[in-house]
């Protein structure tokens, strides 16, 4: 059986240049989506959606070169 890849969307209110940013991609799981999000800048809050439905809010933080995710349940309205 083939697994269906979901469409994930990362929405940033600020792309570190003062503009909103939206990244859309397909992934097998939320864990894979977080790996993709890992390439984004530290310290910026984002909302993560799966197939247009809110999944969570997150922010990438670092402590002594060990990045980690702070994840909150609320992700605001549907896309």
PDB file of C-alpha atoms in Angstrom:
ATOM      1  CA  UNK A   1       0.000   0.000   0.000  1.00  0.00           C
ATOM      2  CA  UNK A   2       1.203   3.481  -0.856  1.00  0.00           C
ATOM      3  CA  UNK A   3       1.145   6.111   1.859  1.00  0.00           C
ATOM      4  CA  UNK A   4      -0.520   9.368   0.917  1.00  0.00           C
ATOM      5  CA  UNK A   5       1.774  12.347   1.337  1.00  0.00           C
ATOM      6  CA  UNK A   6       0.057  15.279   3.000  1.00  0.00           C
ATOM      7  CA  UNK A   7       0.529  18.896   1.972  1.00  0.00           C
ATOM      8  CA  UNK A   8       2.090  20.939   4.783  1.00  0.00           C
ATOM      9  CA  UNK A   9       2.221  24.709   4.938  1.00  0.00           C
ATOM     10  CA  UNK A  10       4.521  26.743   7.184  1.00  0.00           C
ATOM     11  CA  UNK A  11       3.303  30.319   7.649  1.00  0.00           C
ATOM     12  CA  UNK A  12       5.582  32.977   9.112  1.00  0.00           C
ATOM     13  CA  UNK A  13       4.273  36.447   9.928  1.00  0.00           C
ATOM     14  CA  UNK A  14       7.831  37.758   9.536  1.00  0.00           C
ATOM     15  CA  UNK A  15      10.533  36.278   7.294  1.00  0.00           C
ATOM     16  CA  UNK A  16      13.274  38.180   9.196  1.00  0.00           C
ATOM     17  CA  UNK A  17      12.960  40.934   6.561  1.00  0.00           C
ATOM     18  CA  UNK A  18       9.578  42.185   7.788  1.00  0.00           C
ATOM     19  CA  UNK A  19       7.486  40.307   5.217  1.00  0.00           C
ATOM     20  CA  UNK A  20       5.161  37.333   5.670  1.00  0.00           C
ATOM     21  CA  UNK A  21       6.447  34.032   4.297  1.00  0.00           C
ATOM     22  CA  UNK A  22       4.593  30.873   3.301  1.00  0.00           C
ATOM     23  CA  UNK A  23       6.273  27.557   2.465  1.00  0.00           C
ATOM     24  CA  UNK A  24       4.220  24.697   1.036  1.00  0.00           C
ATOM     25  CA  UNK A  25       5.555  21.167   0.617  1.00  0.00           C
ATOM     26  CA  UNK A  26       4.568  17.512   0.750  1.00  0.00           C
ATOM     27  CA  UNK A  27       5.772  15.231   3.535  1.00  0.00           C
ATOM     28  CA  UNK A  28       5.039  11.771   4.924  1.00  0.00           C
ATOM     29  CA  UNK A  29       4.567  12.925   8.516  1.00  0.00           C
ATOM     30  CA  UNK A  30       4.656  15.926  10.866  1.00  0.00           C
ATOM     31  CA  UNK A  31       8.158  14.813  11.905  1.00  0.00           C
ATOM     32  CA  UNK A  32       9.352  15.172   8.314  1.00  0.00           C
ATOM     33  CA  UNK A  33       7.647  18.567   8.145  1.00  0.00           C
ATOM     34  CA  UNK A  34       9.641  19.674  11.216  1.00  0.00           C
ATOM     35  CA  UNK A  35      12.867  18.532   9.537  1.00  0.00           C
ATOM     36  CA  UNK A  36      12.041  20.743   6.557  1.00  0.00           C
ATOM     37  CA  UNK A  37      11.147  23.623   8.881  1.00  0.00           C
ATOM     38  CA  UNK A  38      14.526  23.140  10.573  1.00  0.00           C
ATOM     39  CA  UNK A  39      16.180  24.960   7.681  1.00  0.00           C
ATOM     40  CA  UNK A  40      14.363  28.156   8.602  1.00  0.00           C
ATOM     41  CA  UNK A  41      15.768  30.864  10.872  1.00  0.00           C
ATOM     42  CA  UNK A  42      15.895  30.390  14.624  1.00  0.00           C
ATOM     43  CA  UNK A  43      13.569  32.287  16.920  1.00  0.00           C
ATOM     44  CA  UNK A  44      10.735  33.013  14.485  1.00  0.00           C
ATOM     45  CA  UNK A  45       7.236  31.779  15.241  1.00  0.00           C
ATOM     46  CA  UNK A  46       5.375  29.839  12.584  1.00  0.00           C
ATOM     47  CA  UNK A  47       2.036  28.135  12.122  1.00  0.00           C
ATOM     48  CA  UNK A  48       2.045  24.635  10.638  1.00  0.00           C
ATOM     49  CA  UNK A  49      -0.963  23.403   8.659  1.00  0.00           C
ATOM     50  CA  UNK A  50      -1.624  19.959   7.196  1.00  0.00           C
ATOM     51  CA  UNK A  51      -3.921  19.799   4.171  1.00  0.00           C
ATOM     52  CA  UNK A  52      -5.179  23.287   5.088  1.00  0.00           C
ATOM     53  CA  UNK A  53      -6.080  22.381   8.675  1.00  0.00           C
ATOM     54  CA  UNK A  54      -4.179  23.922  11.607  1.00  0.00           C
ATOM     55  CA  UNK A  55      -1.760  21.512  13.262  1.00  0.00           C
ATOM     56  CA  UNK A  56       0.323  23.637  15.658  1.00  0.00           C
ATOM     57  CA  UNK A  57       2.335  26.784  16.281  1.00  0.00           C
ATOM     58  CA  UNK A  58       6.059  26.332  16.609  1.00  0.00           C
ATOM     59  CA  UNK A  59       9.306  28.146  17.119  1.00  0.00           C
ATOM     60  CA  UNK A  60      12.818  26.799  16.618  1.00  0.00           C
ATOM     61  CA  UNK A  61      15.108  27.540  19.540  1.00  0.00           C
ATOM     62  CA  UNK A  62      18.748  26.681  20.255  1.00  0.00           C
ATOM     63  CA  UNK A  63      20.755  25.957  23.354  1.00  0.00           C
ATOM     64  CA  UNK A  64      24.489  25.398  22.944  1.00  0.00           C
ATOM     65  CA  UNK A  65      24.262  24.293  19.297  1.00  0.00           C
ATOM     66  CA  UNK A  66      21.406  21.878  20.039  1.00  0.00           C
ATOM     67  CA  UNK A  67      18.280  23.144  18.232  1.00  0.00           C
ATOM     68  CA  UNK A  68      14.903  22.076  19.558  1.00  0.00           C
ATOM     69  CA  UNK A  69      11.244  22.835  18.850  1.00  0.00           C
ATOM     70  CA  UNK A  70       8.776  24.620  21.091  1.00  0.00           C
ATOM     71  CA  UNK A  71       5.363  23.426  19.918  1.00  0.00           C
ATOM     72  CA  UNK A  72       1.985  24.829  20.958  1.00  0.00           C
ATOM     73  CA  UNK A  73      -1.339  23.249  20.116  1.00  0.00           C
ATOM     74  CA  UNK A  74      -3.107  26.375  18.825  1.00  0.00           C
ATOM     75  CA  UNK A  75      -2.400  27.195  15.181  1.00  0.00           C
ATOM     76  CA  UNK A  76      -5.256  29.627  14.467  1.00  0.00           C
ATOM     77  CA  UNK A  77      -7.778  29.382  11.667  1.00  0.00           C
ATOM     78  CA  UNK A  78      -7.851  27.148   8.652  1.00  0.00           C
ATOM     79  CA  UNK A  79      -5.903  28.295   5.568  1.00  0.00           C
TER      80      UNK A  79
END
